[in-house]
Amino acid sequence: MVQTASNGLSHKDLYLFNQGTSYHSYRFMGAHLVRVDGTDGVRFTVWAPQAAKVRVIGGFNEWTGTMHEMERIDETGIFSLFIANIGEGELYKYEIVTPDGSMIRKADPFAFFAERRPGTASIVTSLSGYKWKDSTWNKKKKKLPAYTNPLLIYEVHAGSWKIKGKEDFFTYEELADDLIPYVAEMGYSHIELMPIAEHPFDQSWGYQITGFYAVTSRYGTPKQLMRFVDKCHQSGIGVILDWVPGHFCKDDHGLRLFDGTPIFEGADAKRAEKPLWGTLAFDFGKEEVVSFLISNAMYWMEMYHIDGLRVDAVASMINLHMDKPPEMHTYNYLGGPDNLDALRFIKKLNETVFHYYPDTLMLAEDSSAWPAVTAPTYKGGLGFNFKWNMGWMNDMLRYMELDPSERSNHHHLITFSLLYAFSENYVLPLSHDEVVHGKRSLLNKMPGSYEEKFAQLRLFYGFWMTHPGKKLLFMGSEWGQFDEWKDGDMLDWMLLEYEMHNSMHHYVKTLNRLYVDQASLWERDSEHDSFEWIDVHNAEQSVISFIRRGNSSFTIVLANFSRNDYGEFRIGVPEPGAYRSLMNSNDKQFGGTESLVQKSYNSERVSWHGHEQSITLHLPPLAFLFITLESGNTL
């Protein structure tokens, strides 16, 4: 028999919450519609260990807390109260009397929904009753492990993909009607949504959160988000959420000094403060905070059927010194800068997620050189299954921004990544971070004339798509936006009316299909021998060539990063036979200059690049070629 503490709460649940092992604490913390002694109402439960008193206030008591004081039900500071004859839709907050006698009002940390900003109240909301129709997707997911299958992610900011007017956003359902067919047509396997937990400031893009369990009301209700995810799954598209467990914003109604003291953040301001972002770090040494965060990860998977989490700012979580001036540096008990509590939390997070949801994607957005980020925890790793390859991204964007005449002196920028490409399971991200704050759009990073910008972006995308690692592209980049991402407006869809942008859009769609169709590009993505250089040293001509291998097929990539046109360019090939180009980025249909037809290249017994056979072909300037044997797969 389960022993209860009060209002139907079990001693076991409270104990696990205090021990950092309550992985579904949203089932009893926060506001829940319940029946007590035959009467319907709402049970409110909150953690406020240093509070002198906690009261529930809302429209049902004219926001006067004296009527509804909560009971402290255990010595660790969990308060609870059942209020009869109220139900779904009620607005509420907690009125907390702090240890010094002050009175503050706070939103519920476990609220499932909240007022649309600038309102700050929580809303009593039931998440039950939605009838999911994604069983086919769930079965398919178990049969198609991400390591050995295509992973092609489209990153979306829900408030600017499309909008109806200034601050007149598409709802989750309206997004489903437009976004899902578009993503399916373009060939992406997953949508990654930038943070959709409740946040007060639009320009934080959701990275500074007040309601970690509340779906932001900007775009609709929890049930509408459920329908969005369900429709994605019914269309064969997975959903990844950008998740932010490293820090939270300082707004008065949020987690900061929640009971008048630092309970979610640490007491040491040097550790708690995130000066670069103006936020506060979670105190991963508190077991209740660990329960809060791991439960939050589980919540998105259980209640919303989310397929994966992109865990934001891992480097900032694990390094006590990151983005802090020397006077704010602190050290662990061993004298080092590693946040040992954060490292324990991350390992526990991944162990828990994969225990309950073994097919989940856990992607680390990590700019550090921490080893074994994607190794299992039992082997000393952090336990993620993928890591963003920030090094590749930074090197390649730096290289592509160079004038082609300068690239021969920086050849290492396109080859260095292969020295570590198989040290982790990587995703190659071209994300929102690279097209804001004066960094320019991907297209506008490219040097040269109008035509050369498009040619180089096509070349860059071709190399990106064939380099080892899974793929992520930020919305709008698929047609080559000229302007940076404008988070307050929708994407520049009108650019598709212009020939070059429309051709770029067609190119990316075709490239996506080529990636999905060619098993050599993903079947053995994490294995060293899936990649082989043909010629890595051709810095003088700024040309690289390599082979990608699957289980039973191989393909050849040739990329010319110079403005030179090589009329007869010879490369070694691994087998004799007739080869042909599956894609040439200089094709007129993609905005190039050549009307190309499928052409065969018969290999010759001429030793080249360490191979007994070689072929000769035309290599246009600033062009990417994808080549296969005649017997290989075709688009």
XYZ file of C-alpha atoms in Angstrom:
635
model
C 0.000 0.000 0.000
C 1.380 3.424 -0.977
C 1.757 5.675 2.038
C 0.467 9.172 1.450
C 1.826 12.377 2.907
C -1.084 14.716 2.115
C -3.586 15.359 -0.682
C -2.821 11.989 -2.246
C 0.936 12.622 -2.564
C 3.065 9.587 -1.773
C 6.022 9.605 0.605
C 7.963 7.709 -2.080
C 7.432 10.423 -4.696
C 8.553 13.139 -2.298
C 11.564 11.104 -1.206
C 12.676 10.461 -4.791
C 12.264 14.150 -5.646
C 14.541 15.094 -2.784
C 17.055 12.411 -3.806
C 17.387 13.578 -7.408
C 15.823 10.373 -8.730
C 12.248 11.456 -9.395
C 12.233 11.257 -13.185
C 8.511 11.952 -13.609
C 7.997 14.602 -10.952
C 5.621 16.538 -13.228
C 3.073 13.832 -12.430
C 2.640 15.173 -8.894
C 4.363 18.581 -8.716
C 2.539 21.662 -9.995
C -1.229 21.956 -10.562
C -3.240 18.765 -11.148
C -6.954 18.190 -11.606
C -7.899 15.621 -8.940
C -10.860 14.411 -6.920
C -10.586 14.371 -3.136
C -13.336 12.815 -1.025
C -15.704 12.946 -3.978
C -15.045 16.607 -4.761
C -13.320 17.803 -7.933
C -10.668 20.470 -7.717
C -7.001 21.229 -8.211
C -4.065 20.079 -6.108
C -1.136 22.516 -6.074
C 2.334 21.335 -5.047
C 5.544 23.374 -5.020
C 9.099 23.164 -3.674
C 10.077 26.241 -1.632
C 12.379 24.987 1.145
C 13.161 28.319 2.829
C 9.697 29.873 2.568
C 7.984 30.921 5.760
C 4.597 30.545 4.070
C 3.273 29.736 0.594
C -0.219 30.616 -0.625
C -2.097 29.974 -3.863
C -3.556 33.074 -5.461
C -5.710 33.425 -8.567
C -8.918 34.705 -10.026
C -10.815 32.238 -7.839
C -9.789 34.184 -4.692
C -9.363 37.648 -6.235
C -5.576 37.186 -6.038
C -5.670 37.321 -2.247
C -3.629 34.574 -0.670
C -5.026 34.602 2.869
C -7.786 32.203 1.871
C -5.520 29.465 0.473
C -2.379 28.922 2.505
C -0.482 25.761 1.561
C 0.609 23.064 3.996
C 4.288 22.249 4.402
C 4.097 18.485 4.022
C 7.715 17.497 4.598
C 10.863 18.875 6.136
C 12.489 19.491 2.731
C 10.102 22.301 1.912
C 7.409 20.826 -0.301
C 4.090 22.631 0.099
C 0.718 21.359 -1.107
C -2.943 22.383 -1.091
C -6.158 21.051 -2.601
C -8.666 23.685 -3.658
C -12.131 22.361 -4.324
C -14.499 23.374 -7.100
C -12.003 25.007 -9.437
C -10.806 23.524 -12.704
C -9.012 23.847 -16.000
C -8.258 27.333 -17.262
C -7.814 28.977 -13.867
C -4.977 31.501 -13.670
C -2.792 31.230 -10.590
C 0.534 32.032 -8.936
C 2.263 31.249 -5.684
C 2.483 33.996 -3.095
C 5.565 33.290 -1.019
C 6.534 34.788 2.306
C 10.327 34.738 2.327
C 12.536 34.053 5.355
C 12.919 37.795 5.966
C 9.161 38.379 5.862
C 8.965 39.845 2.369
C 6.215 38.750 0.017
C 6.871 37.716 -3.599
C 4.691 36.241 -6.324
C 5.950 33.467 -8.560
C 4.739 31.444 -11.528
C 4.588 27.689 -11.011
C 7.891 26.010 -12.053
C 5.885 22.910 -13.067
C 3.003 24.697 -14.822
C 1.953 23.068 -18.096
C 0.737 26.342 -19.580
C 1.014 30.073 -18.943
C -0.399 33.410 -19.951
C 0.865 34.919 -23.164
C 3.465 37.558 -22.484
C 3.390 40.178 -21.033
C 1.112 38.221 -18.678
C 3.022 36.034 -16.221
C 0.422 33.854 -14.488
C 0.345 30.078 -14.741
C -2.776 28.338 -16.061
C -4.312 25.125 -14.716
C -4.127 22.761 -17.686
C -4.807 19.080 -18.237
C -2.585 17.211 -20.719
C -4.723 14.091 -20.797
C -7.171 13.080 -23.485
C -5.208 13.485 -26.703
C -5.525 10.401 -28.931
C -2.151 9.778 -30.572
C -1.977 8.178 -34.014
C 1.767 7.705 -34.384
C 2.178 4.017 -33.563
C 3.508 3.291 -37.062
C 6.185 5.944 -36.612
C 7.210 4.542 -33.239
C 7.622 1.065 -34.711
C 9.613 2.439 -37.649
C 11.912 4.368 -35.305
C 12.926 1.198 -33.509
C 13.900 -0.436 -36.816
C 15.947 2.491 -38.169
C 18.735 3.429 -35.751
C 20.032 6.926 -36.445
C 23.689 5.884 -36.572
C 23.224 3.869 -39.764
C 20.450 5.862 -41.422
C 20.004 9.339 -42.900
C 19.640 12.155 -40.386
C 18.814 15.392 -42.180
C 17.495 18.062 -39.824
C 15.641 21.277 -40.696
C 16.031 23.838 -37.883
C 12.974 26.047 -37.394
C 12.094 29.120 -35.348
C 8.323 28.795 -35.033
C 7.830 32.568 -34.727
C 9.459 33.529 -38.012
C 9.220 30.621 -40.488
C 5.936 32.142 -41.578
C 3.747 34.681 -39.784
C 0.463 36.422 -40.528
C 1.609 39.850 -39.351
C 3.603 41.621 -36.650
C 3.387 39.361 -33.590
C 0.537 37.508 -35.298
C 2.096 34.058 -35.240
C 1.066 30.824 -36.875
C -0.347 28.397 -34.329
C 1.206 24.965 -33.955
C -1.672 23.598 -36.037
C -1.253 26.199 -38.763
C 2.449 25.439 -38.849
C 1.579 21.778 -39.238
C -0.541 22.523 -42.297
C 2.291 24.380 -44.083
C 5.577 23.307 -42.528
C 5.140 19.539 -42.493
C 4.320 19.126 -46.221
C 7.160 21.491 -47.065
C 9.688 19.557 -44.975
C 8.487 16.252 -46.422
C 8.759 17.566 -49.987
C 12.277 18.864 -49.320
C 13.347 15.451 -48.041
C 14.281 16.272 -44.431
C 14.036 13.487 -41.876
C 13.537 15.708 -38.808
C 12.381 19.147 -37.747
C 14.321 20.751 -34.913
C 12.275 23.400 -33.124
C 14.163 26.172 -31.394
C 13.052 26.376 -27.728
C 9.284 26.409 -27.257
C 9.154 26.443 -23.452
C 7.596 29.630 -22.077
C 9.863 32.668 -22.165
C 9.126 36.357 -21.597
C 11.355 37.978 -24.243
C 10.897 37.178 -27.936
C 14.450 38.165 -28.828
C 15.860 35.503 -26.521
C 14.462 33.008 -29.116
C 13.373 30.833 -26.202
C 16.819 30.350 -24.690
C 15.922 32.324 -21.531
C 13.072 30.428 -19.970
C 10.620 31.002 -17.127
C 8.313 28.001 -17.660
C 10.292 24.859 -18.435
C 7.149 22.684 -18.534
C 4.885 25.235 -20.230
C 4.520 25.175 -24.015
C 4.832 28.813 -25.045
C 1.395 30.312 -25.549
C 2.679 32.443 -28.449
C 1.866 29.619 -30.830
C -1.076 27.930 -29.166
C -1.969 25.319 -26.578
C -0.371 22.069 -25.416
C -2.934 19.995 -27.329
C -2.137 21.930 -30.501
C 1.550 21.094 -30.089
C 0.619 17.448 -29.595
C -1.276 17.542 -32.888
C 1.733 19.135 -34.594
C 4.073 16.377 -33.408
C 1.525 13.689 -34.233
C 1.119 14.998 -37.789
C 4.892 15.111 -38.188
C 5.097 11.464 -37.193
C 2.238 10.485 -39.483
C 4.218 12.119 -42.312
C 7.382 10.208 -41.399
C 9.145 13.208 -39.848
C 10.786 13.201 -36.423
C 10.717 16.158 -34.021
C 13.698 17.390 -32.011
C 13.417 20.115 -29.377
C 16.117 22.609 -28.549
C 16.397 22.135 -24.768
C 18.066 24.555 -22.357
C 19.039 22.948 -19.023
C 22.070 25.139 -18.399
C 20.529 28.415 -17.285
C 17.349 30.456 -16.781
C 16.345 34.111 -16.951
C 16.135 36.499 -14.020
C 12.576 37.774 -14.474
C 10.861 38.314 -11.133
C 8.100 35.754 -11.702
C 10.553 33.004 -12.661
C 12.970 30.706 -10.846
C 15.423 33.321 -9.550
C 15.368 33.522 -5.725
C 12.211 31.465 -5.912
C 11.473 31.371 -2.185
C 13.527 34.468 -1.464
C 16.718 32.437 -1.490
C 18.766 30.852 -4.328
C 17.283 27.354 -4.597
C 17.404 26.695 -8.350
C 20.637 28.661 -8.749
C 23.672 28.312 -6.501
C 24.336 30.528 -3.500
C 27.755 31.536 -4.845
C 27.089 34.379 -7.291
C 30.385 33.711 -9.077
C 29.069 30.312 -10.076
C 25.440 31.258 -10.520
C 25.858 34.276 -12.766
C 26.104 33.925 -16.543
C 27.342 37.444 -17.314
C 27.471 37.012 -21.093
C 23.771 36.153 -21.233
C 22.473 37.952 -18.131
C 21.060 34.686 -16.778
C 21.614 32.289 -13.874
C 23.044 28.779 -13.986
C 21.210 25.888 -12.409
C 22.829 24.419 -9.310
C 23.394 20.842 -10.460
C 24.579 19.911 -6.972
C 21.026 20.156 -5.600
C 19.164 16.896 -5.941
C 15.792 18.605 -6.321
C 17.169 20.595 -9.273
C 18.364 17.345 -10.853
C 14.853 15.868 -10.431
C 13.344 19.028 -11.926
C 15.562 18.964 -15.033
C 15.642 15.237 -15.782
C 11.888 15.100 -15.299
C 11.601 17.946 -17.780
C 13.482 15.964 -20.427
C 11.260 12.959 -19.760
C 8.152 15.152 -19.838
C 8.687 16.224 -23.444
C 9.114 12.618 -24.511
C 6.224 11.171 -22.537
C 3.629 13.904 -22.969
C 4.584 15.242 -26.427
C 6.259 12.195 -28.046
C 9.349 14.257 -28.828
C 12.017 12.196 -30.629
C 15.099 13.962 -29.365
C 16.653 16.881 -27.529
C 19.397 19.169 -28.761
C 21.005 20.046 -25.422
C 22.096 23.663 -25.531
C 25.411 25.089 -24.313
C 27.020 21.922 -22.932
C 30.455 23.582 -22.848
C 29.083 26.362 -20.661
C 27.560 23.813 -18.303
C 30.711 21.765 -17.755
C 33.283 24.598 -17.569
C 33.112 26.873 -14.525
C 35.226 29.509 -16.276
C 33.511 29.708 -19.641
C 32.524 33.245 -20.695
C 33.476 34.636 -17.288
C 36.144 37.192 -16.391
C 39.011 35.978 -14.175
C 37.553 37.597 -11.072
C 34.515 35.308 -11.388
C 36.478 32.058 -11.743
C 35.774 29.328 -9.222
C 37.250 25.845 -8.894
C 36.067 22.382 -7.997
C 37.366 20.556 -4.936
C 40.189 19.101 -7.034
C 41.341 22.574 -7.981
C 40.179 22.394 -11.603
C 37.650 24.353 -13.704
C 35.363 21.405 -14.484
C 31.854 21.592 -13.092
C 31.754 18.123 -11.573
C 28.098 18.457 -10.576
C 27.149 19.331 -14.167
C 29.114 16.373 -15.497
C 27.322 14.022 -13.091
C 23.987 15.539 -14.083
C 24.622 15.114 -17.816
C 25.600 11.476 -17.410
C 22.571 10.790 -15.240
C 20.335 12.610 -17.731
C 21.479 10.495 -20.673
C 21.385 7.246 -18.717
C 17.804 7.989 -17.670
C 16.578 9.070 -21.083
C 18.028 6.022 -22.833
C 16.683 3.702 -20.124
C 13.122 4.824 -20.804
C 13.447 5.854 -24.469
C 16.338 3.964 -26.088
C 15.547 5.324 -29.574
C 15.833 8.973 -28.542
C 18.261 11.419 -30.123
C 20.359 13.252 -27.532
C 22.475 15.825 -29.357
C 25.110 17.852 -27.525
C 25.644 21.431 -28.697
C 29.184 21.425 -27.378
C 32.022 23.698 -28.458
C 34.530 22.221 -26.012
C 37.239 19.641 -26.600
C 35.832 17.387 -23.877
C 36.547 13.782 -24.917
C 34.026 10.997 -25.460
C 30.935 13.187 -25.465
C 29.083 10.526 -27.488
C 30.569 7.514 -25.732
C 28.412 5.551 -23.267
C 28.764 6.531 -19.625
C 29.913 3.016 -18.717
C 32.927 3.674 -20.950
C 33.643 7.010 -19.325
C 31.696 9.129 -21.820
C 29.003 11.731 -21.294
C 26.415 9.449 -22.879
C 25.036 11.558 -25.747
C 24.540 9.797 -29.062
C 25.447 12.804 -31.249
C 27.511 15.969 -30.932
C 27.463 19.111 -33.048
C 30.756 19.442 -34.931
C 31.495 23.074 -34.161
C 35.119 22.757 -35.255
C 34.166 21.683 -38.780
C 31.589 24.455 -39.006
C 33.995 27.198 -37.890
C 36.826 26.010 -40.143
C 34.617 25.669 -43.200
C 32.909 29.017 -42.834
C 36.274 30.682 -42.340
C 37.553 28.930 -45.480
C 34.510 29.767 -47.592
C 34.694 33.451 -46.624
C 38.184 33.639 -48.145
C 38.536 34.845 -51.700
C 39.242 31.753 -53.857
C 42.647 33.224 -54.746
C 43.654 32.979 -51.062
C 42.409 29.463 -50.365
C 45.526 27.585 -51.438
C 47.284 29.017 -48.369
C 44.547 27.742 -46.038
C 43.958 24.271 -47.443
C 44.136 22.733 -43.968
C 40.797 24.313 -43.089
C 38.960 21.874 -45.375
C 41.036 18.807 -44.532
C 41.732 19.073 -40.798
C 38.275 17.857 -39.740
C 38.995 14.379 -41.119
C 41.648 13.895 -38.447
C 38.889 13.754 -35.823
C 35.711 13.102 -37.864
C 35.244 9.651 -36.296
C 36.198 10.494 -32.717
C 32.528 11.250 -31.987
C 29.176 10.717 -33.680
C 28.854 14.107 -35.313
C 26.144 16.340 -36.710
C 27.425 19.041 -39.080
C 25.391 22.121 -38.102
C 24.634 25.140 -40.264
C 22.395 26.681 -37.630
C 20.723 29.969 -36.746
C 23.810 31.003 -34.754
C 25.767 31.432 -37.992
C 23.327 33.849 -39.662
C 22.674 36.501 -36.973
C 24.435 39.304 -35.076
C 26.303 40.665 -38.068
C 27.683 37.308 -39.198
C 25.739 37.594 -42.480
C 23.659 34.923 -44.183
C 25.390 31.849 -45.573
C 24.963 33.190 -49.106
C 26.321 36.590 -48.193
C 29.381 35.070 -46.513
C 30.495 33.869 -49.930
C 32.931 36.248 -51.692
C 32.808 37.372 -55.300
C 30.136 38.368 -57.765
C 26.426 37.653 -57.503
C 26.795 34.476 -59.570
C 29.923 33.381 -57.676
C 28.116 33.670 -54.341
C 25.519 31.174 -55.487
C 28.131 28.905 -57.087
C 30.154 28.807 -53.883
C 27.138 28.161 -51.688
C 26.198 25.228 -53.925
C 29.782 23.978 -53.700
C 29.797 24.384 -49.917
C 26.505 22.511 -49.526
C 27.802 19.685 -51.709
C 30.908 19.262 -49.571
C 28.831 19.521 -46.375
C 26.387 16.871 -47.540
C 29.120 14.370 -48.465
C 31.440 14.970 -45.491
C 31.070 12.332 -42.729
C 28.430 13.323 -40.190
C 24.683 13.903 -40.011
C 23.262 17.219 -41.264
C 21.404 20.256 -39.923
C 20.355 23.339 -41.903
C 18.605 26.446 -40.605
C 15.411 27.531 -42.308
C 15.765 29.910 -45.244
C 19.271 28.763 -46.007
C 17.843 26.311 -48.528
C 17.151 29.077 -51.036
C 20.031 31.350 -50.092
C 18.641 34.267 -48.114
C 20.723 37.373 -48.718
C 19.778 39.028 -45.447
C 20.562 37.687 -42.004
C 17.776 35.929 -40.172
C 15.288 38.506 -38.852
C 13.649 36.936 -35.804
C 10.806 39.490 -35.751
C 9.742 38.930 -39.378
C 9.094 35.879 -41.470
C 11.580 34.406 -43.904
C 12.056 36.093 -47.275
C 9.802 33.695 -49.172
C 9.422 36.218 -52.000
C 13.008 35.418 -53.013
C 11.735 32.182 -54.541
C 10.266 34.344 -57.316
C 13.832 35.129 -58.425
C 15.577 32.677 -60.717
C 18.831 32.205 -58.794
C 17.129 31.686 -55.441
C 14.576 29.333 -56.951
C 17.400 27.369 -58.612
C 19.224 27.177 -55.267
C 16.052 25.853 -53.670
C 15.840 23.189 -56.378
C 19.512 22.344 -55.850
C 19.113 21.824 -52.101
C 16.030 19.670 -52.642
C 17.926 17.559 -55.172
C 20.963 17.357 -52.893
C 18.762 16.244 -49.996
C 17.336 13.446 -52.124
C 20.802 12.416 -53.257
C 21.899 12.197 -49.604
C 18.913 10.033 -48.662
C 19.272 7.793 -51.724
C 23.019 7.195 -51.439
C 23.702 4.763 -48.603
C 27.430 5.458 -48.877
C 26.797 8.872 -47.278
C 25.265 7.594 -44.037
C 25.305 3.804 -43.767
C 28.718 3.673 -42.047
C 28.959 7.295 -41.028
C 30.816 6.647 -37.774
C 33.348 4.158 -39.178
C 36.848 5.237 -40.198
C 36.968 3.140 -43.341
C 33.788 4.705 -44.715
C 35.979 7.593 -45.882
C 39.097 7.543 -48.061
C 40.976 10.475 -49.511
C 41.762 10.287 -53.209
C 43.788 13.491 -53.104
C 44.034 15.501 -49.885
C 47.161 17.498 -50.773
C 46.111 19.511 -53.818
C 46.340 22.898 -52.123
C 47.815 24.559 -55.197
C 44.650 23.989 -57.231
C 42.302 24.153 -54.185
C 40.754 20.824 -55.206
C 39.908 17.869 -52.992
C 38.615 14.415 -53.879
C 37.560 11.485 -51.732
C 35.561 8.268 -51.596
C 32.565 7.535 -49.356
C 31.823 3.844 -48.759
C 28.673 2.072 -47.660
C 28.212 -1.614 -46.984
C 28.057 -2.555 -50.668
C 28.615 0.637 -52.660
C 30.941 3.600 -52.949
C 30.721 7.097 -54.391
C 33.329 9.706 -55.321
C 33.321 13.398 -54.456
C 35.284 16.046 -56.330
C 35.238 19.688 -55.196
C 36.950 22.639 -56.862
C 37.213 25.607 -54.496
C 39.081 27.743 -57.047
C 37.961 29.943 -59.926
C 40.012 27.852 -62.364
C 38.324 25.761 -65.026
C 40.098 22.421 -65.396
C 39.215 21.049 -68.828
C 40.796 17.619 -68.349
C 41.170 16.718 -64.720
C 42.359 13.228 -63.816
C 41.547 11.426 -60.578
C 42.255 7.902 -59.417
C 39.319 5.553 -58.949
C 39.153 2.373 -56.872
C 37.648 0.049 -59.513
C 37.633 -0.268 -63.300
C 34.423 0.535 -65.137
C 32.207 3.303 -66.448
C 31.603 6.180 -64.061
C 29.076 8.965 -64.308
C 28.220 12.164 -62.469
C 25.046 12.030 -60.381
C 25.304 15.717 -59.597
C 27.256 18.676 -60.902
C 26.582 21.920 -59.040
C 27.388 23.900 -62.202
C 24.348 22.516 -64.006
C 22.065 25.233 -65.402
C 19.056 23.751 -63.601
C 20.797 24.690 -60.344
C 21.849 28.175 -61.459
C 25.150 27.176 -63.052
C 26.461 27.767 -66.548
C 26.376 24.352 -68.218
C 23.527 22.392 -69.765
C 24.692 18.986 -68.673
C 23.646 15.578 -69.848
C 24.504 12.316 -68.125
C 27.946 11.417 -69.345
C 29.999 8.304 -68.762
C 33.697 8.364 -67.907
C 35.403 5.107 -68.755
C 38.262 4.314 -66.465
C 41.727 3.812 -67.916
C 44.576 1.691 -66.689
C 46.569 4.786 -65.760
C 47.885 4.798 -62.204
C 46.870 7.960 -60.365
C 46.499 8.964 -56.725
C 47.604 5.516 -55.610
C 44.980 3.697 -57.693
C 45.612 1.518 -60.742
C 42.616 3.010 -62.562
C 41.752 6.653 -63.233
C 39.258 8.793 -65.126
C 39.513 12.179 -66.815
C 36.702 14.696 -66.652
C 35.855 18.383 -66.886
C 35.989 20.173 -63.515
C 34.292 23.588 -63.667
C 35.289 26.465 -61.362
C 33.702 26.600 -57.911
C 31.941 23.309 -58.544
C 31.023 20.116 -56.752
C 30.758 16.750 -58.546
C 29.263 13.556 -57.164
C 30.312 10.472 -59.125
C 29.369 6.811 -59.044
C 29.825 3.634 -61.036
C 27.242 3.112 -63.769
C 25.884 0.195 -61.778
C 25.407 2.399 -58.694
C 22.215 3.971 -57.447
C 20.686 6.891 -59.331
C 18.438 9.773 -58.368
